[in-house]
Amino acid sequence: MKTSALHLHELAESVLAVPPLARQADLSIAEAPNRRLIKHIEAGGIRTLLYGGNANLYHMPLREYPALLDLLADAAGPQTRVIPSVGPDFGKMIEQAPMLRDSGYQTAMVLPMQGLSTSEGVAEGIARFVDIAGIPVTLYIKSEQYIDLDRLERLVADGLVLCVKYAIPRSDPDTDPFLQAMLQRISAQRMVSGMGERPVL
């Protein structure tokens, strides 16, 4: 796994693959199939792996998280960046933070909380996570109500949010006032499409 400092230009150099996480019939992590999947993706020239919703990390027990971090770091090649996810709830996120400190990972994506949260709480939770983990986060935005743009802009300016994975579905992706307002606050270099090709065009 690539452990050097993560610079924004990397986000434009490779598609971010979002692989599933292979499991055994007893639901334990299936090491060999996950290693094969990573090598297959790398063989296609992709050098960034993001483990989040497709890997169903929303429901991963905390006891499995250290083993997952070790497996992904060991299985990925030296030029492959791996981004694990944390959360989505604050309690889980804050317990994952010390597991990531000094682990070699340079960012972790905060899974979007779909339940009871406030914009202020999201911002405060991110600040507390970064303080403990020692790495900035990739923020996954799937709703306009998740975080307000003033707070997002401050988190980016303070170095707490490295980039945003944007995935608010629109009937017409070409008409998105919220995204346009966001792009006036933070650089497009910090934006990653969370929905594939539809909004990219």
JSON list of C-alpha atoms in Angstrom, two decimals:
[
{"chain": "A", "resi": 1, "resn": "MET", "atom": "CA", "xyz": [0.00, 0.00, 0.00]},
{"chain": "A", "resi": 2, "resn": "LYS", "atom": "CA", "xyz": [1.16, 3.50, -0.79]},
{"chain": "A", "resi": 3, "resn": "THR", "atom": "CA", "xyz": [1.80, 5.32, 2.47]},
{"chain": "A", "resi": 4, "resn": "SER", "atom": "CA", "xyz": [3.37, 8.60, 1.33]},
{"chain": "A", "resi": 5, "resn": "ALA", "atom": "CA", "xyz": [1.49, 11.85, 1.91]},
{"chain": "A", "resi": 6, "resn": "LEU", "atom": "CA", "xyz": [-1.67, 12.06, -0.17]},
{"chain": "A", "resi": 7, "resn": "HIS", "atom": "CA", "xyz": [-1.72, 15.04, -2.55]},
{"chain": "A", "resi": 8, "resn": "LEU", "atom": "CA", "xyz": [-4.82, 16.26, -4.36]},
{"chain": "A", "resi": 9, "resn": "HIS", "atom": "CA", "xyz": [-3.41, 15.61, -7.84]},
{"chain": "A", "resi": 10, "resn": "GLU", "atom": "CA", "xyz": [-3.67, 11.88, -7.12]},
{"chain": "A", "resi": 11, "resn": "LEU", "atom": "CA", "xyz": [-7.46, 12.13, -7.18]},
{"chain": "A", "resi": 12, "resn": "ALA", "atom": "CA", "xyz": [-7.32, 12.93, -10.90]},
{"chain": "A", "resi": 13, "resn": "GLU", "atom": "CA", "xyz": [-4.74, 10.28, -11.76]},
{"chain": "A", "resi": 14, "resn": "SER", "atom": "CA", "xyz": [-6.87, 7.19, -11.18]},
{"chain": "A", "resi": 15, "resn": "VAL", "atom": "CA", "xyz": [-10.48, 6.14, -11.01]},
{"chain": "A", "resi": 16, "resn": "LEU", "atom": "CA", "xyz": [-11.38, 5.37, -7.42]},
{"chain": "A", "resi": 17, "resn": "ALA", "atom": "CA", "xyz": [-12.41, 1.73, -7.40]},
{"chain": "A", "resi": 18, "resn": "VAL", "atom": "CA", "xyz": [-14.99, 0.88, -4.74]},
{"chain": "A", "resi": 19, "resn": "PRO", "atom": "CA", "xyz": [-14.67, -2.89, -4.36]},
{"chain": "A", "resi": 20, "resn": "PRO", "atom": "CA", "xyz": [-16.93, -5.14, -2.33]},
{"chain": "A", "resi": 21, "resn": "LEU", "atom": "CA", "xyz": [-15.43, -7.03, 0.58]},
{"chain": "A", "resi": 22, "resn": "ALA", "atom": "CA", "xyz": [-15.45, -10.78, 0.04]},
{"chain": "A", "resi": 23, "resn": "ARG", "atom": "CA", "xyz": [-16.61, -12.87, 2.98]},
{"chain": "A", "resi": 24, "resn": "GLN", "atom": "CA", "xyz": [-16.80, -16.57, 3.79]},
{"chain": "A", "resi": 25, "resn": "ALA", "atom": "CA", "xyz": [-20.10, -18.40, 4.33]},
{"chain": "A", "resi": 26, "resn": "ASP", "atom": "CA", "xyz": [-19.64, -17.83, 8.10]},
{"chain": "A", "resi": 27, "resn": "LEU", "atom": "CA", "xyz": [-19.30, -14.06, 7.34]},
{"chain": "A", "resi": 28, "resn": "SER", "atom": "CA", "xyz": [-15.60, -13.88, 8.26]},
{"chain": "A", "resi": 29, "resn": "ILE", "atom": "CA", "xyz": [-13.38, -11.85, 5.91]},
{"chain": "A", "resi": 30, "resn": "ALA", "atom": "CA", "xyz": [-12.22, -14.02, 3.00]},
{"chain": "A", "resi": 31, "resn": "GLU", "atom": "CA", "xyz": [-8.53, -13.14, 2.67]},
{"chain": "A", "resi": 32, "resn": "ALA", "atom": "CA", "xyz": [-7.59, -14.92, -0.57]},
{"chain": "A", "resi": 33, "resn": "PRO", "atom": "CA", "xyz": [-10.55, -13.66, -2.66]},
{"chain": "A", "resi": 34, "resn": "ASN", "atom": "CA", "xyz": [-9.97, -10.10, -1.46]},
{"chain": "A", "resi": 35, "resn": "ARG", "atom": "CA", "xyz": [-6.31, -10.31, -2.43]},
{"chain": "A", "resi": 36, "resn": "ARG", "atom": "CA", "xyz": [-7.27, -11.64, -5.90]},
{"chain": "A", "resi": 37, "resn": "LEU", "atom": "CA", "xyz": [-9.78, -8.83, -6.38]},
{"chain": "A", "resi": 38, "resn": "ILE", "atom": "CA", "xyz": [-7.20, -6.18, -5.49]},
{"chain": "A", "resi": 39, "resn": "LYS", "atom": "CA", "xyz": [-4.66, -7.67, -7.92]},
{"chain": "A", "resi": 40, "resn": "HIS", "atom": "CA", "xyz": [-7.32, -7.80, -10.65]},
{"chain": "A", "resi": 41, "resn": "ILE", "atom": "CA", "xyz": [-8.17, -4.11, -10.14]},
{"chain": "A", "resi": 42, "resn": "GLU", "atom": "CA", "xyz": [-4.49, -3.16, -10.09]},
{"chain": "A", "resi": 43, "resn": "ALA", "atom": "CA", "xyz": [-3.92, -5.13, -13.31]},
{"chain": "A", "resi": 44, "resn": "GLY", "atom": "CA", "xyz": [-6.42, -2.76, -14.94]},
{"chain": "A", "resi": 45, "resn": "GLY", "atom": "CA", "xyz": [-4.23, 0.20, -14.02]},
{"chain": "A", "resi": 46, "resn": "ILE", "atom": "CA", "xyz": [-6.34, 1.52, -11.14]},
{"chain": "A", "resi": 47, "resn": "ARG", "atom": "CA", "xyz": [-4.28, 2.78, -8.23]},
{"chain": "A", "resi": 48, "resn": "THR", "atom": "CA", "xyz": [-6.87, 3.99, -5.71]},
{"chain": "A", "resi": 49, "resn": "LEU", "atom": "CA", "xyz": [-9.12, 1.65, -3.74]},
{"chain": "A", "resi": 50, "resn": "LEU", "atom": "CA", "xyz": [-11.93, 3.03, -1.59]},
{"chain": "A", "resi": 51, "resn": "TYR", "atom": "CA", "xyz": [-13.59, 0.60, 0.81]},
{"chain": "A", "resi": 52, "resn": "GLY", "atom": "CA", "xyz": [-16.97, 1.96, 1.87]},
{"chain": "A", "resi": 53, "resn": "GLY", "atom": "CA", "xyz": [-20.59, 1.25, 1.01]},
{"chain": "A", "resi": 54, "resn": "ASN", "atom": "CA", "xyz": [-19.89, -1.47, -1.57]},
{"chain": "A", "resi": 55, "resn": "ALA", "atom": "CA", "xyz": [-17.75, -3.22, 1.04]},
{"chain": "A", "resi": 56, "resn": "ASN", "atom": "CA", "xyz": [-20.66, -2.82, 3.50]},
{"chain": "A", "resi": 57, "resn": "LEU", "atom": "CA", "xyz": [-18.42, -1.25, 6.13]},
{"chain": "A", "resi": 58, "resn": "TYR", "atom": "CA", "xyz": [-21.56, 0.34, 7.58]},
{"chain": "A", "resi": 59, "resn": "HIS", "atom": "CA", "xyz": [-22.18, -2.95, 9.35]},
{"chain": "A", "resi": 60, "resn": "MET", "atom": "CA", "xyz": [-18.63, -4.15, 10.05]},
{"chain": "A", "resi": 61, "resn": "PRO", "atom": "CA", "xyz": [-18.06, -5.14, 13.68]},
{"chain": "A", "resi": 62, "resn": "LEU", "atom": "CA", "xyz": [-15.30, -3.10, 15.34]},
{"chain": "A", "resi": 63, "resn": "ARG", "atom": "CA", "xyz": [-13.46, -6.31, 16.30]},
{"chain": "A", "resi": 64, "resn": "GLU", "atom": "CA", "xyz": [-12.86, -6.96, 12.56]},
{"chain": "A", "resi": 65, "resn": "TYR", "atom": "CA", "xyz": [-11.58, -3.50, 11.71]},
{"chain": "A", "resi": 66, "resn": "PRO", "atom": "CA", "xyz": [-7.87, -3.93, 12.65]},
{"chain": "A", "resi": 67, "resn": "ALA", "atom": "CA", "xyz": [-7.68, -7.16, 10.61]},
{"chain": "A", "resi": 68, "resn": "LEU", "atom": "CA", "xyz": [-9.28, -5.40, 7.64]},
{"chain": "A", "resi": 69, "resn": "LEU", "atom": "CA", "xyz": [-6.76, -2.55, 7.81]},
{"chain": "A", "resi": 70, "resn": "ASP", "atom": "CA", "xyz": [-3.88, -5.04, 7.97]},
{"chain": "A", "resi": 71, "resn": "LEU", "atom": "CA", "xyz": [-5.21, -7.12, 5.07]},
{"chain": "A", "resi": 72, "resn": "LEU", "atom": "CA", "xyz": [-5.79, -4.17, 2.74]},
{"chain": "A", "resi": 73, "resn": "ALA", "atom": "CA", "xyz": [-2.42, -2.60, 3.52]},
{"chain": "A", "resi": 74, "resn": "ASP", "atom": "CA", "xyz": [-0.62, -5.87, 2.86]},
{"chain": "A", "resi": 75, "resn": "ALA", "atom": "CA", "xyz": [-2.60, -6.91, -0.24]},
{"chain": "A", "resi": 76, "resn": "ALA", "atom": "CA", "xyz": [-2.31, -3.62, -2.14]},
{"chain": "A", "resi": 77, "resn": "GLY", "atom": "CA", "xyz": [0.79, -2.94, -4.21]},
{"chain": "A", "resi": 78, "resn": "PRO", "atom": "CA", "xyz": [3.30, -0.23, -3.21]},
{"chain": "A", "resi": 79, "resn": "GLN", "atom": "CA", "xyz": [1.80, 2.26, -5.69]},
{"chain": "A", "resi": 80, "resn": "THR", "atom": "CA", "xyz": [-1.84, 1.63, -4.74]},
{"chain": "A", "resi": 81, "resn": "ARG", "atom": "CA", "xyz": [-3.55, 4.08, -2.41]},
{"chain": "A", "resi": 82, "resn": "VAL", "atom": "CA", "xyz": [-6.13, 2.51, -0.10]},
{"chain": "A", "resi": 83, "resn": "ILE", "atom": "CA", "xyz": [-8.86, 4.54, 1.60]},
{"chain": "A", "resi": 84, "resn": "PRO", "atom": "CA", "xyz": [-10.85, 2.71, 4.30]},
{"chain": "A", "resi": 85, "resn": "SER", "atom": "CA", "xyz": [-14.11, 4.08, 5.70]},
{"chain": "A", "resi": 86, "resn": "VAL", "atom": "CA", "xyz": [-15.15, 4.89, 9.25]},
{"chain": "A", "resi": 87, "resn": "GLY", "atom": "CA", "xyz": [-18.50, 5.38, 10.95]},
{"chain": "A", "resi": 88, "resn": "PRO", "atom": "CA", "xyz": [-21.16, 6.20, 10.02]},
{"chain": "A", "resi": 89, "resn": "ASP", "atom": "CA", "xyz": [-22.08, 6.89, 13.65]},
{"chain": "A", "resi": 90, "resn": "PHE", "atom": "CA", "xyz": [-19.85, 8.95, 15.93]},
{"chain": "A", "resi": 91, "resn": "GLY", "atom": "CA", "xyz": [-19.36, 6.17, 18.49]},
{"chain": "A", "resi": 92, "resn": "LYS", "atom": "CA", "xyz": [-17.98, 3.74, 15.92]},
{"chain": "A", "resi": 93, "resn": "MET", "atom": "CA", "xyz": [-15.93, 6.44, 14.17]},
{"chain": "A", "resi": 94, "resn": "ILE", "atom": "CA", "xyz": [-14.25, 7.61, 17.36]},
{"chain": "A", "resi": 95, "resn": "GLU", "atom": "CA", "xyz": [-13.27, 4.03, 18.28]},
{"chain": "A", "resi": 96, "resn": "GLN", "atom": "CA", "xyz": [-11.79, 3.48, 14.81]},
{"chain": "A", "resi": 97, "resn": "ALA", "atom": "CA", "xyz": [-9.69, 6.65, 15.05]},
{"chain": "A", "resi": 98, "resn": "PRO", "atom": "CA", "xyz": [-6.86, 5.21, 17.22]},
{"chain": "A", "resi": 99, "resn": "MET", "atom": "CA", "xyz": [-6.75, 2.13, 14.98]},
{"chain": "A", "resi": 100, "resn": "LEU", "atom": "CA", "xyz": [-5.87, 4.39, 12.05]},
{"chain": "A", "resi": 101, "resn": "ARG", "atom": "CA", "xyz": [-3.27, 6.51, 13.83]},
{"chain": "A", "resi": 102, "resn": "ASP", "atom": "CA", "xyz": [0.24, 5.64, 12.59]},
{"chain": "A", "resi": 103, "resn": "SER", "atom": "CA", "xyz": [-1.24, 2.90, 10.37]},
{"chain": "A", "resi": 104, "resn": "GLY", "atom": "CA", "xyz": [0.10, 4.30, 7.09]},
{"chain": "A", "resi": 105, "resn": "TYR", "atom": "CA", "xyz": [-3.36, 5.24, 5.81]},
{"chain": "A", "resi": 106, "resn": "GLN", "atom": "CA", "xyz": [-3.43, 8.90, 4.77]},
{"chain": "A", "resi": 107, "resn": "THR", "atom": "CA", "xyz": [-7.19, 9.47, 4.83]},
{"chain": "A", "resi": 108, "resn": "ALA", "atom": "CA", "xyz": [-10.36, 7.64, 5.78]},
{"chain": "A", "resi": 109, "resn": "MET", "atom": "CA", "xyz": [-13.79, 8.25, 4.33]},
{"chain": "A", "resi": 110, "resn": "VAL", "atom": "CA", "xyz": [-16.55, 9.13, 6.78]},
{"chain": "A", "resi": 111, "resn": "LEU", "atom": "CA", "xyz": [-19.62, 7.13, 5.79]},
{"chain": "A", "resi": 112, "resn": "PRO", "atom": "CA", "xyz": [-22.70, 9.38, 5.65]},
{"chain": "A", "resi": 113, "resn": "MET", "atom": "CA", "xyz": [-25.00, 9.14, 8.63]},
{"chain": "A", "resi": 114, "resn": "GLN", "atom": "CA", "xyz": [-28.58, 8.72, 7.46]},
{"chain": "A", "resi": 115, "resn": "GLY", "atom": "CA", "xyz": [-30.18, 8.92, 10.87]},
{"chain": "A", "resi": 116, "resn": "LEU", "atom": "CA", "xyz": [-30.15, 11.42, 13.71]},
{"chain": "A", "resi": 117, "resn": "SER", "atom": "CA", "xyz": [-27.45, 14.00, 13.10]},
{"chain": "A", "resi": 118, "resn": "THR", "atom": "CA", "xyz": [-27.00, 17.75, 12.71]},
{"chain": "A", "resi": 119, "resn": "SER", "atom": "CA", "xyz": [-24.61, 19.73, 10.55]},
{"chain": "A", "resi": 120, "resn": "GLU", "atom": "CA", "xyz": [-22.95, 21.03, 13.71]},
{"chain": "A", "resi": 121, "resn": "GLY", "atom": "CA", "xyz": [-22.61, 17.50, 15.09]},
{"chain": "A", "resi": 122, "resn": "VAL", "atom": "CA", "xyz": [-21.11, 16.18, 11.84]},
{"chain": "A", "resi": 123, "resn": "ALA", "atom": "CA", "xyz": [-18.48, 18.95, 11.86]},
{"chain": "A", "resi": 124, "resn": "GLU", "atom": "CA", "xyz": [-17.66, 18.43, 15.55]},
{"chain": "A", "resi": 125, "resn": "GLY", "atom": "CA", "xyz": [-17.43, 14.65, 15.09]},
{"chain": "A", "resi": 126, "resn": "ILE", "atom": "CA", "xyz": [-15.04, 15.06, 12.18]},
{"chain": "A", "resi": 127, "resn": "ALA", "atom": "CA", "xyz": [-12.85, 17.44, 14.18]},
{"chain": "A", "resi": 128, "resn": "ARG", "atom": "CA", "xyz": [-12.67, 14.98, 17.09]},
{"chain": "A", "resi": 129, "resn": "PHE", "atom": "CA", "xyz": [-11.91, 12.06, 14.76]},
{"chain": "A", "resi": 130, "resn": "VAL", "atom": "CA", "xyz": [-9.07, 13.91, 13.00]},
{"chain": "A", "resi": 131, "resn": "ASP", "atom": "CA", "xyz": [-7.60, 14.95, 16.35]},
{"chain": "A", "resi": 132, "resn": "ILE", "atom": "CA", "xyz": [-7.38, 11.31, 17.46]},
{"chain": "A", "resi": 133, "resn": "ALA", "atom": "CA", "xyz": [-6.58, 9.60, 14.13]},
{"chain": "A", "resi": 134, "resn": "GLY", "atom": "CA", "xyz": [-4.08, 12.23, 12.98]},
{"chain": "A", "resi": 135, "resn": "ILE", "atom": "CA", "xyz": [-5.30, 12.11, 9.37]},
{"chain": "A", "resi": 136, "resn": "PRO", "atom": "CA", "xyz": [-7.78, 14.24, 7.42]},
{"chain": "A", "resi": 137, "resn": "VAL", "atom": "CA", "xyz": [-11.01, 12.68, 6.23]},
{"chain": "A", "resi": 138, "resn": "THR", "atom": "CA", "xyz": [-12.69, 12.15, 2.90]},
{"chain": "A", "resi": 139, "resn": "LEU", "atom": "CA", "xyz": [-16.25, 13.32, 3.44]},
{"chain": "A", "resi": 140, "resn": "TYR", "atom": "CA", "xyz": [-19.05, 11.41, 1.71]},
{"chain": "A", "resi": 141, "resn": "ILE", "atom": "CA", "xyz": [-22.02, 13.67, 1.00]},
{"chain": "A", "resi": 142, "resn": "LYS", "atom": "CA", "xyz": [-25.31, 12.07, -0.07]},
{"chain": "A", "resi": 143, "resn": "SER", "atom": "CA", "xyz": [-27.75, 14.70, 1.21]},
{"chain": "A", "resi": 144, "resn": "GLU", "atom": "CA", "xyz": [-27.95, 18.49, 1.29]},
{"chain": "A", "resi": 145, "resn": "GLN", "atom": "CA", "xyz": [-28.93, 18.26, 4.96]},
{"chain": "A", "resi": 146, "resn": "TYR", "atom": "CA", "xyz": [-25.79, 16.35, 6.01]},
{"chain": "A", "resi": 147, "resn": "ILE", "atom": "CA", "xyz": [-23.53, 19.39, 6.44]},
{"chain": "A", "resi": 148, "resn": "ASP", "atom": "CA", "xyz": [-23.96, 23.04, 5.60]},
{"chain": "A", "resi": 149, "resn": "LEU", "atom": "CA", "xyz": [-21.51, 24.67, 3.21]},
{"chain": "A", "resi": 150, "resn": "ASP", "atom": "CA", "xyz": [-20.15, 27.18, 5.75]},
{"chain": "A", "resi": 151, "resn": "ARG", "atom": "CA", "xyz": [-19.04, 24.36, 8.03]},
{"chain": "A", "resi": 152, "resn": "LEU", "atom": "CA", "xyz": [-17.71, 22.31, 5.12]},
{"chain": "A", "resi": 153, "resn": "GLU", "atom": "CA", "xyz": [-15.65, 25.26, 3.91]},
{"chain": "A", "resi": 154, "resn": "ARG", "atom": "CA", "xyz": [-14.17, 25.73, 7.41]},
{"chain": "A", "resi": 155, "resn": "LEU", "atom": "CA", "xyz": [-13.33, 22.02, 7.73]},
{"chain": "A", "resi": 156, "resn": "VAL", "atom": "CA", "xyz": [-11.46, 22.15, 4.41]},
{"chain": "A", "resi": 157, "resn": "ALA", "atom": "CA", "xyz": [-9.69, 25.39, 5.32]},
{"chain": "A", "resi": 158, "resn": "ASP", "atom": "CA", "xyz": [-8.63, 23.90, 8.67]},
{"chain": "A", "resi": 159, "resn": "GLY", "atom": "CA", "xyz": [-7.17, 20.82, 6.94]},
{"chain": "A", "resi": 160, "resn": "LEU", "atom": "CA", "xyz": [-9.69, 18.42, 8.49]},
{"chain": "A", "resi": 161, "resn": "VAL", "atom": "CA", "xyz": [-11.39, 17.44, 5.21]},
{"chain": "A", "resi": 162, "resn": "LEU", "atom": "CA", "xyz": [-9.07, 16.44, 2.37]},
{"chain": "A", "resi": 163, "resn": "CYS", "atom": "CA", "xyz": [-11.71, 15.83, -0.27]},
{"chain": "A", "resi": 164, "resn": "VAL", "atom": "CA", "xyz": [-15.43, 15.28, -0.80]},
{"chain": "A", "resi": 165, "resn": "LYS", "atom": "CA", "xyz": [-17.04, 12.25, -2.40]},
{"chain": "A", "resi": 166, "resn": "TYR", "atom": "CA", "xyz": [-20.24, 13.77, -3.80]},
{"chain": "A", "resi": 167, "resn": "ALA", "atom": "CA", "xyz": [-23.25, 11.56, -4.46]},
{"chain": "A", "resi": 168, "resn": "ILE", "atom": "CA", "xyz": [-26.51, 13.48, -4.20]},
{"chain": "A", "resi": 169, "resn": "PRO", "atom": "CA", "xyz": [-28.78, 12.01, -6.89]},
{"chain": "A", "resi": 170, "resn": "ARG", "atom": "CA", "xyz": [-30.52, 14.48, -9.21]},
{"chain": "A", "resi": 171, "resn": "SER", "atom": "CA", "xyz": [-33.11, 13.86, -11.89]},
{"chain": "A", "resi": 172, "resn": "ASP", "atom": "CA", "xyz": [-30.96, 16.10, -14.10]},
{"chain": "A", "resi": 173, "resn": "PRO", "atom": "CA", "xyz": [-27.30, 15.95, -12.98]},
{"chain": "A", "resi": 174, "resn": "ASP", "atom": "CA", "xyz": [-26.60, 19.06, -15.06]},
{"chain": "A", "resi": 175, "resn": "THR", "atom": "CA", "xyz": [-28.82, 21.10, -12.72]},
{"chain": "A", "resi": 176, "resn": "ASP", "atom": "CA", "xyz": [-27.42, 21.01, -9.19]},
{"chain": "A", "resi": 177, "resn": "PRO", "atom": "CA", "xyz": [-27.36, 24.38, -7.38]},
{"chain": "A", "resi": 178, "resn": "PHE", "atom": "CA", "xyz": [-25.99, 22.78, -4.19]},
{"chain": "A", "resi": 179, "resn": "LEU", "atom": "CA", "xyz": [-23.01, 21.33, -6.06]},
{"chain": "A", "resi": 180, "resn": "GLN", "atom": "CA", "xyz": [-22.40, 24.63, -7.85]},
{"chain": "A", "resi": 181, "resn": "ALA", "atom": "CA", "xyz": [-22.45, 26.48, -4.51]},
{"chain": "A", "resi": 182, "resn": "MET", "atom": "CA", "xyz": [-20.05, 23.92, -3.05]},
{"chain": "A", "resi": 183, "resn": "LEU", "atom": "CA", "xyz": [-17.64, 24.38, -5.95]},
{"chain": "A", "resi": 184, "resn": "GLN", "atom": "CA", "xyz": [-17.56, 28.11, -5.20]},
{"chain": "A", "resi": 185, "resn": "ARG", "atom": "CA", "xyz": [-16.42, 27.30, -1.66]},
{"chain": "A", "resi": 186, "resn": "ILE", "atom": "CA", "xyz": [-13.95, 24.46, -2.21]},
{"chain": "A", "resi": 187, "resn": "SER", "atom": "CA", "xyz": [-11.75, 23.60, -5.16]},
{"chain": "A", "resi": 188, "resn": "ALA", "atom": "CA", "xyz": [-12.97, 21.16, -7.80]},
{"chain": "A", "resi": 189, "resn": "GLN", "atom": "CA", "xyz": [-9.66, 19.36, -7.19]},
{"chain": "A", "resi": 190, "resn": "ARG", "atom": "CA", "xyz": [-11.12, 18.23, -3.89]},
{"chain": "A", "resi": 191, "resn": "MET", "atom": "CA", "xyz": [-14.25, 16.71, -5.47]},
{"chain": "A", "resi": 192, "resn": "VAL", "atom": "CA", "xyz": [-14.74, 13.07, -6.40]},
{"chain": "A", "resi": 193, "resn": "SER", "atom": "CA", "xyz": [-17.87, 11.71, -8.06]},
{"chain": "A", "resi": 194, "resn": "GLY", "atom": "CA", "xyz": [-19.58, 9.18, -5.87]},
{"chain": "A", "resi": 195, "resn": "MET", "atom": "CA", "xyz": [-21.99, 8.10, -8.59]},
{"chain": "A", "resi": 196, "resn": "GLY", "atom": "CA", "xyz": [-19.78, 7.14, -11.51]},
{"chain": "A", "resi": 197, "resn": "GLU", "atom": "CA", "xyz": [-20.20, 8.76, -14.89]},
{"chain": "A", "resi": 198, "resn": "ARG", "atom": "CA", "xyz": [-23.66, 10.38, -14.63]},
{"chain": "A", "resi": 199, "resn": "PRO", "atom": "CA", "xyz": [-22.74, 13.63, -12.85]},
{"chain": "A", "resi": 200, "resn": "VAL", "atom": "CA", "xyz": [-19.21, 13.76, -14.27]},
{"chain": "A", "resi": 201, "resn": "LEU", "atom": "CA", "xyz": [-20.48, 14.69, -17.70]}
]
